[in-house]
mmCIF file of C-alpha atoms in Angstrom:
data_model
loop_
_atom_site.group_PDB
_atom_site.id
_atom_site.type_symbol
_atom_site.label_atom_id
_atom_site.label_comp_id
_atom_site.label_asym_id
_atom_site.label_seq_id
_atom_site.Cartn_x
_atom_site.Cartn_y
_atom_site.Cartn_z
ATOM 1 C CA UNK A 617 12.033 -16.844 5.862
ATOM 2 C CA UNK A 618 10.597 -19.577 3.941
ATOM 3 C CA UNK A 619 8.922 -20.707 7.097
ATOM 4 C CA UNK A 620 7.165 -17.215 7.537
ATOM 5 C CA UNK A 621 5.960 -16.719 4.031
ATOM 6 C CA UNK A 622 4.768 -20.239 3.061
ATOM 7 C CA UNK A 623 1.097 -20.794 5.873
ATOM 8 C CA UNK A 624 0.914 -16.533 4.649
ATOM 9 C CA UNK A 625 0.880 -17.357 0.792
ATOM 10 C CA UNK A 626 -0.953 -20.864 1.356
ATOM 11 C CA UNK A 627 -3.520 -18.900 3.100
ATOM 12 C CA UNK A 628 -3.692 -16.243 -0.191
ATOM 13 C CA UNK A 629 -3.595 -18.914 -2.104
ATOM 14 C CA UNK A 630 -6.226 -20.811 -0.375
ATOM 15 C CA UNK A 631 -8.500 -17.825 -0.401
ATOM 16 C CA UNK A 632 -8.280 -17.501 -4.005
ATOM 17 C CA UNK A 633 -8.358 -21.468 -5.420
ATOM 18 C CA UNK A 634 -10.817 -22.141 -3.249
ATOM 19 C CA UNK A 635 -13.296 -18.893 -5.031
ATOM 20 C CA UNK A 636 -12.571 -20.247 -8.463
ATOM 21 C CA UNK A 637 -14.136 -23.817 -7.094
ATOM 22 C CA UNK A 638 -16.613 -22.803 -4.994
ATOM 23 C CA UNK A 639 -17.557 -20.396 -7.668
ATOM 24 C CA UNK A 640 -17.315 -23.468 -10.591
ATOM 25 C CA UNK A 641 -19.357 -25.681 -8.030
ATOM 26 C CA UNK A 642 -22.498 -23.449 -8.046
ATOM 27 C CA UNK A 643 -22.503 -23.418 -11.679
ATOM 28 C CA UNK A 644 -21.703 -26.758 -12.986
ATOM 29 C CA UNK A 645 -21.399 -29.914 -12.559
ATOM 30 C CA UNK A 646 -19.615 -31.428 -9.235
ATOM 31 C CA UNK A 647 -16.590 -32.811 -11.604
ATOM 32 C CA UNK A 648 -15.556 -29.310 -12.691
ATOM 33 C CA UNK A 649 -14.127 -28.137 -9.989
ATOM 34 C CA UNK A 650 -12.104 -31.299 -9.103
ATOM 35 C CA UNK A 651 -10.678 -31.354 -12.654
ATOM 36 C CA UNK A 652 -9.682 -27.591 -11.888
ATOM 37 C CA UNK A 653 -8.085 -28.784 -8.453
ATOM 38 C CA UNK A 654 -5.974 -31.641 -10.454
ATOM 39 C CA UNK A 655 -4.833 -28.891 -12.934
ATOM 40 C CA UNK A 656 -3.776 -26.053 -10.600
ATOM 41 C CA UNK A 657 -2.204 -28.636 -8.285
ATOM 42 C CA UNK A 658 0.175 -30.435 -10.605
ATOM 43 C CA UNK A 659 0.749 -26.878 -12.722
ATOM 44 C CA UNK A 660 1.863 -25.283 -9.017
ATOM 45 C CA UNK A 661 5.477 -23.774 -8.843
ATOM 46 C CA UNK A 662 5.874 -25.156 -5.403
ATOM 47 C CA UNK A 663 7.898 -27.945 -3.519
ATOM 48 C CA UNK A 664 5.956 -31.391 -2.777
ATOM 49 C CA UNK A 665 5.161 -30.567 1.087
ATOM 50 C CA UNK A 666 3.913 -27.032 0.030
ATOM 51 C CA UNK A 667 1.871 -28.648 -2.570
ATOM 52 C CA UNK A 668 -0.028 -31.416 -0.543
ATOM 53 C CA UNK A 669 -0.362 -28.815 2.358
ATOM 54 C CA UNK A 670 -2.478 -26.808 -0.530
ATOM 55 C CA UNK A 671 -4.295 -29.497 -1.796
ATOM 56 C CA UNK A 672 -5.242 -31.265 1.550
ATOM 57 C CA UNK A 673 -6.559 -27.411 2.784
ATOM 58 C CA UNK A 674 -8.715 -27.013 -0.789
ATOM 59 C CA UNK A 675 -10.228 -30.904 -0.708
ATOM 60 C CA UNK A 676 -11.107 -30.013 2.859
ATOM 61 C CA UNK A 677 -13.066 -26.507 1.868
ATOM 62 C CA UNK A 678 -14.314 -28.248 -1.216
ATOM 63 C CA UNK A 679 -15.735 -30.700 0.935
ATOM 64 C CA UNK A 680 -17.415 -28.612 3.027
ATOM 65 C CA UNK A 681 -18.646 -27.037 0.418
ATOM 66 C CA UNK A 682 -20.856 -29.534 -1.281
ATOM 67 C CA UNK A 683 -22.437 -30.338 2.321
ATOM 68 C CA UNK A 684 -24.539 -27.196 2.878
ATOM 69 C CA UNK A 685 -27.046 -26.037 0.972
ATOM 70 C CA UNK A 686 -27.435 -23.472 -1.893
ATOM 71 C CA UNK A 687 -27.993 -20.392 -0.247
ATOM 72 C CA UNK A 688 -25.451 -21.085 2.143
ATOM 73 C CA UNK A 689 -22.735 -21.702 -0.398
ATOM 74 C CA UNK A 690 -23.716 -17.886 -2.163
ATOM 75 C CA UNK A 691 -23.420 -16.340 1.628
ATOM 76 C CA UNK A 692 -19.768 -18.570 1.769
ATOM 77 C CA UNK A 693 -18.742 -17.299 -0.965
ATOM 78 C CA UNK A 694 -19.418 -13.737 -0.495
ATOM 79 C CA UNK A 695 -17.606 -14.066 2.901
ATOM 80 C CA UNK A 696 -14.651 -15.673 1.594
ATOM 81 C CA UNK A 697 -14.301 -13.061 -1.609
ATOM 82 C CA UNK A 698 -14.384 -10.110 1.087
ATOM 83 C CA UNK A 699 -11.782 -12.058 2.874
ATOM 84 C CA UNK A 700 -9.511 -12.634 0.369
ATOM 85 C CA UNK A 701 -9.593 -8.773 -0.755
ATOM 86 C CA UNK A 702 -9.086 -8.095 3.173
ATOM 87 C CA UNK A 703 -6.187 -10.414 3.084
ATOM 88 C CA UNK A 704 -4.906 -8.479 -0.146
ATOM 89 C CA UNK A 705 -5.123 -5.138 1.048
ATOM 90 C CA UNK A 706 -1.191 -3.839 1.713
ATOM 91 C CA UNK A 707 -2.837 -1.028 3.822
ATOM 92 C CA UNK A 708 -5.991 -1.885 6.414
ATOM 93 C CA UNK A 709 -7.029 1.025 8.844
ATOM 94 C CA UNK A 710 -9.639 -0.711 11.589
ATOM 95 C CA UNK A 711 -11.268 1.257 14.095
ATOM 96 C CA UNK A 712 -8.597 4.042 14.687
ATOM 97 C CA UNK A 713 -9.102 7.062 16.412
ATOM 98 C CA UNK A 714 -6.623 9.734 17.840
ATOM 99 C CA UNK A 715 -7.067 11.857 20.384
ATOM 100 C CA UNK A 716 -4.896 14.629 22.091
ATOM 101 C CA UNK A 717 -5.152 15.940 25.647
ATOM 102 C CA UNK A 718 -4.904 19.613 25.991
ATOM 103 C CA UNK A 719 -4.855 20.277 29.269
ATOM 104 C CA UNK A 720 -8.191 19.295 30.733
ATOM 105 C CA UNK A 721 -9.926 18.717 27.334
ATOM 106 C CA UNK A 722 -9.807 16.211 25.162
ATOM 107 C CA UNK A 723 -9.226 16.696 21.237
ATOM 108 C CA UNK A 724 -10.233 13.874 18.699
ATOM 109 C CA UNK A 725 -8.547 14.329 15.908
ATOM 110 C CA UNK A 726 -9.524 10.992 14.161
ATOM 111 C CA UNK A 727 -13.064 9.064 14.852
ATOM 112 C CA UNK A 728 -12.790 5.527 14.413
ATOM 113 C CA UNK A 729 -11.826 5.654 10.621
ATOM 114 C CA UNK A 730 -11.621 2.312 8.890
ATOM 115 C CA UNK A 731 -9.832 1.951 5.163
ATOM 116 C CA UNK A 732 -8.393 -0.703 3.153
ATOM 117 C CA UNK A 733 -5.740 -0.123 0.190
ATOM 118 C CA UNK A 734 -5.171 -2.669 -2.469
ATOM 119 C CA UNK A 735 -2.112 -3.261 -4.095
ATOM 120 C CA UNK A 736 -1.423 -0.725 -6.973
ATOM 121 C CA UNK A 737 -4.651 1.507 -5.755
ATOM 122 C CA UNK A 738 -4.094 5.813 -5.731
ATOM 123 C CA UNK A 739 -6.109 7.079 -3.088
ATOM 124 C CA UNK A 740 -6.604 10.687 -2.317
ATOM 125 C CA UNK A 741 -7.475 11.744 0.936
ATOM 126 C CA UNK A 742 -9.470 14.731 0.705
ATOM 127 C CA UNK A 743 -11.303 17.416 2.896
ATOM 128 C CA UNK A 744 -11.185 20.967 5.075
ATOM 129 C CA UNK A 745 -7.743 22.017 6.555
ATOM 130 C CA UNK A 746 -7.537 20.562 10.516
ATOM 131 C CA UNK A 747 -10.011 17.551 8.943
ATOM 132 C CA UNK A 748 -7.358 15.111 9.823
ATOM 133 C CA UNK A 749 -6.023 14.332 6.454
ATOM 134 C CA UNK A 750 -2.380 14.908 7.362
ATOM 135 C CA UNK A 751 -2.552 12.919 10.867
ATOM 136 C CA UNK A 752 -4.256 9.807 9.040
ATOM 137 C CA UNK A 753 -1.447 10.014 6.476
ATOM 138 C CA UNK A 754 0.791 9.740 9.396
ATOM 139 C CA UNK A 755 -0.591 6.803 11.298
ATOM 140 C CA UNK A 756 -0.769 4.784 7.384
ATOM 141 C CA UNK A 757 2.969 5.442 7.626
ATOM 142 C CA UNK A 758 3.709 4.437 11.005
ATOM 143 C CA UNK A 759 5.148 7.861 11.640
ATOM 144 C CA UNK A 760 2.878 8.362 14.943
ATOM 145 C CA UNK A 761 0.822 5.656 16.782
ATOM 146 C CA UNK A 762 -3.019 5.447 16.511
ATOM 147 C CA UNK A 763 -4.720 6.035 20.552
ATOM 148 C CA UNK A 764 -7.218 3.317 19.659
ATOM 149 C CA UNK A 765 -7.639 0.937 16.587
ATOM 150 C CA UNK A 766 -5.343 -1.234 14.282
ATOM 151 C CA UNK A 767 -2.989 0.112 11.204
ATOM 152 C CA UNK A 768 -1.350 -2.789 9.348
ATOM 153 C CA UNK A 769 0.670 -2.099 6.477
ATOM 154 C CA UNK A 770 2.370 -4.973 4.353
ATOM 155 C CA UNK A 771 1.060 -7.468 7.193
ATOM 156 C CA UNK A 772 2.947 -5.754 9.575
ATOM 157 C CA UNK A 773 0.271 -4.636 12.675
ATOM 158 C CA UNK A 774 2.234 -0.764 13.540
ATOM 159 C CA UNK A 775 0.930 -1.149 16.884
ATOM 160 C CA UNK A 776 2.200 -4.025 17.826
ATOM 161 C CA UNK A 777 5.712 -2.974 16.698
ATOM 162 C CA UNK A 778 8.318 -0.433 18.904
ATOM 163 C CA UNK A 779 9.691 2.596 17.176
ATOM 164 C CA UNK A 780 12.453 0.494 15.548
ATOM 165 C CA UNK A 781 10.744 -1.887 14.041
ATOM 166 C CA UNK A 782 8.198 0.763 12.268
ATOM 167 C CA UNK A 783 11.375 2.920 11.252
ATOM 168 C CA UNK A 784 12.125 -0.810 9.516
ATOM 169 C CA UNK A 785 8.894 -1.210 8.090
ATOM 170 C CA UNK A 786 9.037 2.465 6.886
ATOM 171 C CA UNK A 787 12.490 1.606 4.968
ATOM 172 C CA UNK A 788 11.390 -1.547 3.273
ATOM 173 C CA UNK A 789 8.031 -0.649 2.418
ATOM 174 C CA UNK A 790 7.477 2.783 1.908
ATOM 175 C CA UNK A 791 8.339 6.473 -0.072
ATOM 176 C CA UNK A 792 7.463 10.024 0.984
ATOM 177 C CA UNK A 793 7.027 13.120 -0.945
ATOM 178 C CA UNK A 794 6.167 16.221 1.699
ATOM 179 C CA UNK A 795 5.597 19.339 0.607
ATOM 180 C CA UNK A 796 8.073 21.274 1.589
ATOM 181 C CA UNK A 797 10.730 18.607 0.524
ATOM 182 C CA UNK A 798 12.588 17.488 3.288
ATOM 183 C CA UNK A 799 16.165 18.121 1.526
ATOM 184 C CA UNK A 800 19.269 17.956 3.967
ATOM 185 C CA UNK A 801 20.377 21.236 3.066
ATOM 186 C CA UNK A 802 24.277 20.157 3.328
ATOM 187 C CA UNK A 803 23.866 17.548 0.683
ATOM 188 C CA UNK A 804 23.734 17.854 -3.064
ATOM 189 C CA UNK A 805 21.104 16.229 -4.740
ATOM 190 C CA UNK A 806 22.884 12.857 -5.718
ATOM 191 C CA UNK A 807 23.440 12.549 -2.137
ATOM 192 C CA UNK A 808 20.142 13.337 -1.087
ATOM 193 C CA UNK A 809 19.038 10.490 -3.621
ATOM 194 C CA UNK A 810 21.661 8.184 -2.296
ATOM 195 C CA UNK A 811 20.614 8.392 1.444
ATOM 196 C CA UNK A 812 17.354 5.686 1.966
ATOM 197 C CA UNK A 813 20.382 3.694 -0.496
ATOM 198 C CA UNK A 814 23.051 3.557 1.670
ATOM 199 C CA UNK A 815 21.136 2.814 4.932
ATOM 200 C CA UNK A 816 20.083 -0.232 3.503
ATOM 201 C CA UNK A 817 23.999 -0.462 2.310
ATOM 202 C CA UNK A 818 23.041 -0.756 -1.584
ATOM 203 C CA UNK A 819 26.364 -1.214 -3.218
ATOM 204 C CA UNK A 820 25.010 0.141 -6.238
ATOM 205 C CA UNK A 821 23.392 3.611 -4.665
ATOM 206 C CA UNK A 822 25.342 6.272 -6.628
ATOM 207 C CA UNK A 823 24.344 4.316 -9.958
ATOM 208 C CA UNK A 824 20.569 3.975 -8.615
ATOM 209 C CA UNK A 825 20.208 7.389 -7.420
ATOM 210 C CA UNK A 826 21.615 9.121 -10.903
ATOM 211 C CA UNK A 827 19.645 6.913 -12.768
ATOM 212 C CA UNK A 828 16.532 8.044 -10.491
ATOM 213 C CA UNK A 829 17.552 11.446 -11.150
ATOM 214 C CA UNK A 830 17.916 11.361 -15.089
ATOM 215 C CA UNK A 831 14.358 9.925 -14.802
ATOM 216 C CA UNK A 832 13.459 13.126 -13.491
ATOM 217 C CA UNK A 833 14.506 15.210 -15.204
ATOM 218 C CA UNK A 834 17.563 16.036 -13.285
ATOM 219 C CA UNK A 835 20.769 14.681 -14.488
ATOM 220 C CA UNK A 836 22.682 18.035 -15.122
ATOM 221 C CA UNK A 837 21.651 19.262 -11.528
ATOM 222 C CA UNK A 838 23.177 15.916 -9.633
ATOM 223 C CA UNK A 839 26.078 18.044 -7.775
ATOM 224 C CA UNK A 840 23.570 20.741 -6.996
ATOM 225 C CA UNK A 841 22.673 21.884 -3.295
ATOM 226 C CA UNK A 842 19.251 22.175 -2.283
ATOM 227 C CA UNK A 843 19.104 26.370 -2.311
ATOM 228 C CA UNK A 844 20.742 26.830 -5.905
ATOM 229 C CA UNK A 845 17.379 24.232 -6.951
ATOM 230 C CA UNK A 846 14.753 25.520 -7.508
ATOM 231 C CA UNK A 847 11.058 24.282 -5.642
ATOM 232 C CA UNK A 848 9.744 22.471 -8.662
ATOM 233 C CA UNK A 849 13.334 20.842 -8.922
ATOM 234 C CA UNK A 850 13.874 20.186 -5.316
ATOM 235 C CA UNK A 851 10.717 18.363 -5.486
ATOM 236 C CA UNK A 852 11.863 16.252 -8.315
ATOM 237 C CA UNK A 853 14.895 15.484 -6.122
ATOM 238 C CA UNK A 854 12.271 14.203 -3.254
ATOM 239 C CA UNK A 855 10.258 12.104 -6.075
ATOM 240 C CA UNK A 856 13.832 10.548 -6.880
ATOM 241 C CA UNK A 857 14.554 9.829 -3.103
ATOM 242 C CA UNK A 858 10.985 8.237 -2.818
ATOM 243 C CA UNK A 859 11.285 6.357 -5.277
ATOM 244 C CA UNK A 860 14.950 5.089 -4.661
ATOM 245 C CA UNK A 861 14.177 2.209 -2.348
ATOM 246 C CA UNK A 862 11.502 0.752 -4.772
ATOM 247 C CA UNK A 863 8.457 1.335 -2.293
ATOM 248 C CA UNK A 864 5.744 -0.575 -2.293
ATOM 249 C CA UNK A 865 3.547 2.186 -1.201
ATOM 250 C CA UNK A 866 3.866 6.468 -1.636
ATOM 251 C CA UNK A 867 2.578 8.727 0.645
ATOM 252 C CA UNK A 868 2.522 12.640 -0.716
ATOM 253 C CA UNK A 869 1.436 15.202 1.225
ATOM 254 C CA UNK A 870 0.138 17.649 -0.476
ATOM 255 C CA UNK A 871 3.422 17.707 -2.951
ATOM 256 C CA UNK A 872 2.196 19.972 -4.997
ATOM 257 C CA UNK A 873 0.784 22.692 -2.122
ATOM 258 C CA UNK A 874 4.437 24.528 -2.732
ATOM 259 C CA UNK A 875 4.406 25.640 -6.223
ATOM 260 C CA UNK A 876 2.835 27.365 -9.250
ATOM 261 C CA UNK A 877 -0.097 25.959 -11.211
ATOM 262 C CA UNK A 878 2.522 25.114 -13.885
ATOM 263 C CA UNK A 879 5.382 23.152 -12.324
ATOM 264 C CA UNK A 880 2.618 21.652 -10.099
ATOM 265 C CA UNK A 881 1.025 19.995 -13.398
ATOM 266 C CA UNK A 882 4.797 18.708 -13.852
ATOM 267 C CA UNK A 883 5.209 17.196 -10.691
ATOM 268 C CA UNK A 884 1.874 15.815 -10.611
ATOM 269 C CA UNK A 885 2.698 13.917 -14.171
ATOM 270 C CA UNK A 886 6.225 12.671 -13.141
ATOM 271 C CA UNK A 887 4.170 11.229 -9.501
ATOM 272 C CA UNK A 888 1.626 9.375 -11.574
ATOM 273 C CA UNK A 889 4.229 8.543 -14.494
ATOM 274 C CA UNK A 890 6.903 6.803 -11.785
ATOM 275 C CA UNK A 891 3.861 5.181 -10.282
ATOM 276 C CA UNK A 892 2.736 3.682 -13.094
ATOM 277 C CA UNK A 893 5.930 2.719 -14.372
ATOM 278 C CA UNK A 894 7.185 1.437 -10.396
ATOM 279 C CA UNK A 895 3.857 -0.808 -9.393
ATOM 280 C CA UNK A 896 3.484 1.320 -6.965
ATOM 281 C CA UNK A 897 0.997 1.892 -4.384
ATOM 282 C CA UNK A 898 -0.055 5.725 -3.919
ATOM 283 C CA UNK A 899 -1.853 7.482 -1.061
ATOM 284 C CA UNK A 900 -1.710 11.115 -1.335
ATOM 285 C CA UNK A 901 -3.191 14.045 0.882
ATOM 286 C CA UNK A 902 -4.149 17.136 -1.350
ATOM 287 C CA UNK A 903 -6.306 19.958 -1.309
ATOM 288 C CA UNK A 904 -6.312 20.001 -5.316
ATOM 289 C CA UNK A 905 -9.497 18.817 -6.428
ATOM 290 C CA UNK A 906 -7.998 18.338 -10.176
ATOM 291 C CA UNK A 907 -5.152 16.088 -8.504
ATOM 292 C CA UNK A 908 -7.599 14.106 -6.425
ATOM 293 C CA UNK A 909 -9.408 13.407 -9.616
ATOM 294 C CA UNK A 910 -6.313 12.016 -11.132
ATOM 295 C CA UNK A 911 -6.213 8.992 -8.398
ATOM 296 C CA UNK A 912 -8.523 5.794 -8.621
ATOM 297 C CA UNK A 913 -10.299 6.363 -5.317
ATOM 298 C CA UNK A 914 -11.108 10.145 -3.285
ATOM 299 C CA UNK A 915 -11.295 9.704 0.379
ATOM 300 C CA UNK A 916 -13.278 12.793 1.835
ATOM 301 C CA UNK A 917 -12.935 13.192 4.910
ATOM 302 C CA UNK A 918 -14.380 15.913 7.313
ATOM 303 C CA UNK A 919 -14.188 16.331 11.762
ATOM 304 C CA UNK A 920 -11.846 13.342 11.678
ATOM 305 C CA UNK A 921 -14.088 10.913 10.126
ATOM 306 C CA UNK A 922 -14.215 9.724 6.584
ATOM 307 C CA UNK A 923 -17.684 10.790 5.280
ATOM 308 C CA UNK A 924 -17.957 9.603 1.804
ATOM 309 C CA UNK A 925 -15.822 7.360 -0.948
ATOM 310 C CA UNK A 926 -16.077 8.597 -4.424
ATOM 311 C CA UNK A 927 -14.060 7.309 -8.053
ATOM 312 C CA UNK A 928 -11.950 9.947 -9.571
#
């Protein structure tokens, strides 16, 4: 494992040291920077080997560095800050497109989209119903496989992968919240909680999933079945669930499309309350233009391509 993670984290890590230096270099003197290197070298929470492989890659950029000239240094820079936020992202779309054949003709559902998610972003992927909203939520989840393009979520590249590996990427890495909850109907909610739990044989899953549920709102309802909930408490079940594996990233779709104005508002705090609270990364497909506004970024996208970016 070690072996995996360390050139992956030296590379972050090279990325980033190596802005703060460059950055120092074009404003100050050229012993600045060095002194910086000495400091975040010896201050480094890393063995001996992992430190000289970090320091021997920096010296070697730095190095570079002071041998081209000004303007080139600004246009290195830039390229290696893009780069780094690149490397950063835990969700790059590049190039993809889907298309479906029905019978002789050819349907393009997605255009060559391209997206990148940071780390503790809240998107919301807007636009018209049959826009593709729902299929690009799908191919960010690994739950279908782009016809063209790369989707690589958490470093791992989905189309590289077979179905078993993304169903492995899905359980580590991510939550879902649909919209028309995606109970199993034979299982109370405690159990429903306790599912993602026990496939990854948590020996603490009962405890974790009614602690999930008293967040929620739900800890007098645990022995409940799905049909004597109801919606606005089934979907606080599904939020629970989501949330039960400690996901790095949460996909809704539309999980509010189900029910009234009121216990939408609800759900819509207790998403944004659990994701604050969790870290968590949130990508969400809505038609609610009061939701969308809710999120850090709006995605609006329109004939399967993404024609504008806006803040909420």
């Amino acid at each position: 494992m070690i072996e995996v993670i360390e050139p992956l984290y030296l590379e972050a890590s090279n990325l980033f040291f190596v802005l703060i230096f460059d950055s120092a270099f074009l404003m100050v003197s050229i012993s600045a920077p060095l002194l910086i290197l000495v400091v975040i070298f010896y201050s480094f929470p890393k063995s001996t080997i992992f430190q000289a492989k970090l320091f021997q890659s920096i010296l070697s950029h730095y190095l570079y560095f002071q041998r081209i000239k000004p303007f080139g240094r600004w246009m290195v820079l830039l390229a290696r800050t893009k780069t780094l936020l690149i490397f950063m992202s835990i969700l790059s779309v590049k190039e993809v497109s889907k298309t479906y054949q029905s019978g002789n003709r050819k349907l393009t559902v997605l255009d060559n989209v391209n997206l990148n998610i940071q780390s503790g972003d809240s998107i919301a992927i807007v636009g018209p119903s049959g826009s593709g909203k729902t299929t690009l939520l799908g191919l960010c989840a690994g739950l279908d496989s782009a016809t063209t393009g790369s989707v690589v979520l958490n470093g791992s590249a989905f189309e590289k992968l077979s179905e078993d590996e993304r169903a492995a990427v899905r359980s580590k890495n991510v939550g879902f919240i649909f919209q028309n909850f995606q109970l199993l109907p034979t299982l109370t909610a405690l159990e429903n909680v306790m599912v993602p739990l026990e496939l990854k044989k948590r020996k603490d899953a009962k405890e974790k999933a009614l602690s999930l549920l008293q967040k929620v709102g739900l800890g007098d309802r645990v022995t409940h079945y799905p049909t004597q909930l109801s919606g606005g408490e089934q979907q606080r079940v599904s939020i629970a669930r989501a949330f039960a594996n400690e996901p790095l990233i949460l996909f809704a779709d539309e999980p509010t499309g189900n029910l009234d104005t009121e216990t939408g508002g609800m759900i819509e705090d207790l998403i944004f309350n659990m994701n604050k609270e969790e870290g968590t990364t949130l990508v969400l497909v809505t038609h609610d233009t009061e939701l969308a506004r809710r999120t850090n970024r709006i995605i609006h996208i329109k004939g399967g391509k993404i024609q504008e970016e806006s803040n909420g």
